[in-house]
mmCIF file of C-alpha atoms in Angstrom:
data_model
loop_
_atom_site.group_PDB
_atom_site.id
_atom_site.type_symbol
_atom_site.label_atom_id
_atom_site.label_comp_id
_atom_site.label_asym_id
_atom_site.label_seq_id
_atom_site.Cartn_x
_atom_site.Cartn_y
_atom_site.Cartn_z
ATOM 1 C CA MET C 1 97.092 126.491 68.392
ATOM 2 C CA ASP C 2 95.513 129.808 67.400
ATOM 3 C CA ALA C 3 96.746 133.199 68.661
ATOM 4 C CA GLU C 4 94.166 133.438 71.463
ATOM 5 C CA ALA C 5 94.949 129.934 72.776
ATOM 6 C CA ASP C 6 98.676 130.641 72.492
ATOM 7 C CA GLU C 7 98.288 133.797 74.592
ATOM 8 C CA SER C 8 96.153 131.916 77.127
ATOM 9 C CA PHE C 9 98.797 129.191 77.422
ATOM 10 C CA ARG C 10 101.594 131.751 77.864
ATOM 11 C CA ASP C 11 99.618 133.485 80.629
ATOM 12 C CA PHE C 12 99.046 130.155 82.378
ATOM 13 C CA VAL C 13 102.757 129.295 82.245
ATOM 14 C CA ALA C 14 103.758 132.759 83.480
ATOM 15 C CA ASN C 15 101.281 132.687 86.378
ATOM 16 C CA ARG C 16 101.424 129.061 87.551
ATOM 17 C CA SER C 17 104.863 127.683 86.645
ATOM 18 C CA SER C 18 106.517 128.588 89.975
ATOM 19 C CA ALA C 19 103.849 126.745 92.001
ATOM 20 C CA LEU C 20 104.028 123.776 89.635
ATOM 21 C CA LEU C 21 107.827 123.780 89.886
ATOM 22 C CA LYS C 22 107.632 123.520 93.690
ATOM 23 C CA THR C 23 105.503 120.410 93.327
ATOM 24 C CA ALA C 24 107.894 118.988 90.736
ATOM 25 C CA VAL C 25 110.873 119.636 93.042
ATOM 26 C CA LEU C 26 109.175 117.748 95.853
ATOM 27 C CA LEU C 27 108.227 114.884 93.549
ATOM 28 C CA SER C 28 111.786 114.603 92.260
ATOM 29 C CA GLY C 29 113.264 114.424 95.758
ATOM 30 C CA GLY C 30 114.746 117.915 95.751
ATOM 31 C CA ASP C 31 116.576 117.652 92.435
ATOM 32 C CA ARG C 32 115.757 121.021 90.855
ATOM 33 C CA HIS C 33 117.168 120.086 87.462
ATOM 34 C CA ALA C 34 115.089 116.920 87.258
ATOM 35 C CA ALA C 35 112.073 118.939 88.449
ATOM 36 C CA GLU C 36 112.568 121.508 85.695
ATOM 37 C CA ASP C 37 112.754 118.700 83.130
ATOM 38 C CA LEU C 38 109.647 117.102 84.591
ATOM 39 C CA LEU C 39 107.701 120.377 84.431
ATOM 40 C CA GLN C 40 108.926 121.233 80.952
ATOM 41 C CA ASN C 41 107.820 117.837 79.621
ATOM 42 C CA ALA C 42 104.430 118.248 81.297
ATOM 43 C CA LEU C 43 103.952 121.705 79.775
ATOM 44 C CA ILE C 44 104.900 120.393 76.343
ATOM 45 C CA LYS C 45 102.257 117.696 76.668
ATOM 46 C CA VAL C 46 99.560 120.120 77.792
ATOM 47 C CA ALA C 47 100.419 122.631 75.042
ATOM 48 C CA GLY C 48 99.346 120.130 72.395
ATOM 49 C CA ARG C 49 95.955 119.665 74.055
ATOM 50 C CA TRP C 50 95.462 123.212 75.341
ATOM 51 C CA ASN C 51 92.172 123.848 73.526
ATOM 52 C CA ARG C 52 90.616 120.681 75.024
ATOM 53 C CA VAL C 53 91.740 121.099 78.643
ATOM 54 C CA ASP C 54 89.087 122.350 81.073
ATOM 55 C CA GLU C 55 91.237 122.620 84.219
ATOM 56 C CA PRO C 56 94.819 123.201 83.053
ATOM 57 C CA GLU C 57 96.527 123.228 86.460
ATOM 58 C CA ALA C 58 94.938 119.958 87.540
ATOM 59 C CA TYR C 59 95.797 118.464 84.165
ATOM 60 C CA VAL C 60 99.470 119.543 84.423
ATOM 61 C CA ARG C 61 99.711 118.216 87.985
ATOM 62 C CA ARG C 62 98.288 114.876 86.892
ATOM 63 C CA ILE C 63 100.906 114.727 84.120
ATOM 64 C CA LEU C 64 103.657 115.560 86.649
ATOM 65 C CA TYR C 65 102.583 112.759 88.986
ATOM 66 C CA ARG C 66 102.254 110.204 86.216
ATOM 67 C CA GLN C 67 105.579 111.138 84.639
ATOM 68 C CA GLN C 68 107.286 110.778 87.995
ATOM 69 C CA VAL C 69 105.740 107.332 88.457
ATOM 70 C CA SER C 70 107.117 106.401 85.037
ATOM 71 C CA ARG C 71 110.553 107.655 86.059
ATOM 72 C CA TRP C 72 110.508 105.417 89.160
ATOM 73 C CA ARG C 73 110.074 102.428 86.957
ATOM 74 C CA LEU C 74 112.851 103.375 84.549
ATOM 75 C CA LYS C 75 115.653 104.886 86.612
ATOM 76 C CA TRP C 76 117.847 103.744 89.425
ATOM 77 C CA PRO C 77 117.930 105.894 92.571
ATOM 78 C CA ARG C 78 120.290 108.845 92.575
ATOM 79 C CA ARG C 79 122.794 109.098 95.406
ATOM 80 C CA GLU C 80 123.534 112.815 95.312
ATOM 81 C CA LEU C 81 121.632 115.940 94.363
ATOM 82 C CA SER C 82 123.331 119.182 93.462
ATOM 83 C CA VAL C 83 121.856 122.655 93.741
ATOM 84 C CA ALA C 84 122.972 126.163 92.887
ATOM 85 C CA GLU C 85 122.936 127.624 96.381
ATOM 86 C CA PRO C 86 123.695 126.243 99.857
ATOM 87 C CA PRO C 87 120.828 125.993 102.359
ATOM 88 C CA GLU C 88 122.113 128.956 104.395
ATOM 89 C CA THR C 89 121.199 131.379 101.579
ATOM 90 C CA SER C 90 117.624 130.152 101.277
ATOM 91 C CA GLY C 91 115.288 132.580 103.025
ATOM 92 C CA ALA C 92 113.423 131.560 106.172
ATOM 93 C CA ALA C 93 109.919 132.672 106.989
ATOM 94 C CA PRO C 94 109.812 136.066 108.699
ATOM 95 C CA GLY C 95 109.862 135.837 112.481
ATOM 96 C CA THR C 96 111.472 132.387 112.609
ATOM 97 C CA ASP C 97 115.003 131.428 113.541
ATOM 98 C CA ALA C 98 116.829 131.170 110.206
ATOM 99 C CA SER C 99 119.245 128.496 111.404
ATOM 100 C CA ALA C 100 116.437 126.322 112.796
ATOM 101 C CA ALA C 101 114.482 126.645 109.537
ATOM 102 C CA ALA C 102 117.595 125.779 107.518
ATOM 103 C CA GLU C 103 118.309 122.789 109.747
ATOM 104 C CA LEU C 104 114.710 121.608 109.402
ATOM 105 C CA ARG C 105 114.939 121.863 105.607
ATOM 106 C CA VAL C 106 118.195 119.913 105.499
ATOM 107 C CA VAL C 107 116.903 117.171 107.788
ATOM 108 C CA MET C 108 113.575 116.955 105.950
ATOM 109 C CA ARG C 109 115.194 116.853 102.499
ATOM 110 C CA GLY C 110 117.633 114.196 103.617
ATOM 111 C CA ALA C 111 114.884 112.049 105.106
ATOM 112 C CA LEU C 112 112.592 112.491 102.092
ATOM 113 C CA ALA C 113 115.416 111.623 99.709
ATOM 114 C CA ARG C 114 115.949 108.335 101.548
ATOM 115 C CA LEU C 115 112.324 107.287 101.086
ATOM 116 C CA THR C 116 111.316 105.399 98.001
ATOM 117 C CA ALA C 117 109.958 107.504 95.174
ATOM 118 C CA ARG C 118 106.456 106.129 95.749
ATOM 119 C CA GLN C 119 106.556 106.886 99.483
ATOM 120 C CA ARG C 120 107.833 110.396 98.817
ATOM 121 C CA THR C 121 105.126 111.041 96.215
ATOM 122 C CA VAL C 122 102.339 109.857 98.500
ATOM 123 C CA LEU C 123 103.579 112.170 101.265
ATOM 124 C CA VAL C 124 103.894 115.119 98.867
ATOM 125 C CA LEU C 125 100.400 114.596 97.505
ATOM 126 C CA ARG C 126 98.798 114.070 100.911
ATOM 127 C CA TYR C 127 100.588 116.734 102.963
ATOM 128 C CA PHE C 128 102.109 119.322 100.617
ATOM 129 C CA GLU C 129 99.349 119.299 98.013
ATOM 130 C CA ASP C 130 96.746 118.530 100.722
ATOM 131 C CA LEU C 131 94.866 116.086 98.510
ATOM 132 C CA PRO C 132 92.361 113.646 99.975
ATOM 133 C CA GLU C 133 93.234 109.950 99.894
ATOM 134 C CA ALA C 134 90.728 109.270 97.111
ATOM 135 C CA ASP C 135 92.355 111.851 94.824
ATOM 136 C CA VAL C 136 95.834 110.493 95.549
ATOM 137 C CA ALA C 137 94.624 106.977 94.765
ATOM 138 C CA ARG C 138 93.073 108.153 91.492
ATOM 139 C CA LEU C 139 96.242 110.008 90.463
ATOM 140 C CA LEU C 140 98.529 107.092 91.276
ATOM 141 C CA GLY C 141 96.208 104.448 89.879
ATOM 142 C CA CYS C 142 95.853 102.471 93.104
ATOM 143 C CA THR C 143 93.270 101.907 95.832
ATOM 144 C CA VAL C 144 92.558 104.164 98.801
ATOM 145 C CA GLY C 145 93.761 101.349 101.075
ATOM 146 C CA THR C 146 97.111 101.335 99.282
ATOM 147 C CA VAL C 147 97.414 105.094 99.784
ATOM 148 C CA ARG C 148 96.603 104.721 103.491
ATOM 149 C CA SER C 149 99.075 101.902 104.067
ATOM 150 C CA THR C 150 101.798 103.640 102.034
ATOM 151 C CA THR C 151 101.215 106.863 103.988
ATOM 152 C CA HIS C 152 101.423 104.976 107.281
ATOM 153 C CA ARG C 153 104.618 103.144 106.302
ATOM 154 C CA SER C 154 106.147 106.323 104.846
ATOM 155 C CA LEU C 155 105.544 108.347 107.999
ATOM 156 C CA ALA C 156 106.891 105.520 110.162
ATOM 157 C CA ARG C 157 110.033 105.321 108.016
ATOM 158 C CA LEU C 158 110.389 109.115 108.070
ATOM 159 C CA ARG C 159 110.245 109.033 111.884
ATOM 160 C CA THR C 160 112.879 106.299 111.918
ATOM 161 C CA LEU C 161 115.171 108.068 109.443
ATOM 162 C CA ALA C 162 114.924 111.458 111.144
ATOM 163 C CA PRO C 163 113.734 111.291 114.764
ATOM 164 C CA GLU C 164 115.127 114.808 115.215
ATOM 165 C CA LEU C 165 112.244 116.169 113.114
ATOM 166 C CA ALA C 166 110.000 116.047 116.171
ATOM 167 C CA ALA C 167 112.402 118.336 118.038
ATOM 168 C CA LEU C 168 112.791 120.681 115.052
ATOM 169 C CA ALA C 169 109.087 120.914 114.234
ATOM 170 C CA PRO C 170 107.562 124.396 114.469
ATOM 171 C CA ALA C 171 106.014 125.360 117.784
ATOM 172 C CA ALA C 172 102.253 125.070 118.195
ATOM 173 C CA GLY C 173 100.514 127.639 116.040
ATOM 174 C CA GLU C 174 103.574 128.192 113.812
ATOM 175 C CA GLN C 175 103.433 126.952 110.278
ATOM 176 C CA LEU C 176 106.120 126.500 107.697
ATOM 177 C CA SER C 177 105.274 127.513 104.179
ATOM 178 C CA SER C 178 106.172 125.515 101.091
ATOM 179 C CA ARG C 179 109.099 127.889 100.533
ATOM 180 C CA ASP C 180 110.677 126.520 103.720
ATOM 181 C CA TYR C 181 111.223 123.305 101.807
ATOM 182 C CA SER C 182 113.214 124.775 98.943
ATOM 183 C CA PRO C 183 115.772 122.486 97.289
ATOM 184 C CA VAL C 184 118.954 121.837 99.209
ATOM 185 C CA GLU C 185 121.849 119.448 98.734
ATOM 186 C CA VAL C 186 121.028 116.008 100.047
ATOM 187 C CA ARG C 187 123.484 113.217 100.626
ATOM 188 C CA PRO C 188 121.718 110.102 101.930
#
């Protein structure tokens, strides 16, 4: 990599790594350490091809998704996730009840952690990343019908695992940002 490409890559990492890390955290079920490893491996892969990549963020995200799919196939599910700070110290969105936001995060993380890795990834791609079904299907290497049925089954299971989410959901017009879903300890 020449000096100009090296500088370009460093700028990309400095500017986009926090957003990419949020996606990696969601894909890894809230395990920040696994997410950091996932992102680091993706950035290593993209660094070697930096001069040939047209859309670096899309390329890194595709690597993240595919690496996570590979991890599903290789690893057994983890029972416990550890984090550096308890959920009470994570900041809530201004103007919202901090305890309600913390409770929502804990319930959501716990329910997401109890989904299969594939179900969790489909929900992250569809609702956090806001990707259309066709893009999710392309990224996961499956059909649009598979994405639809997996989304349907995942949402149904999420409702079963955490019926209290309906009561904790933000009021009409309120929206939670992606920071409201920061990593917290989850014990399924």
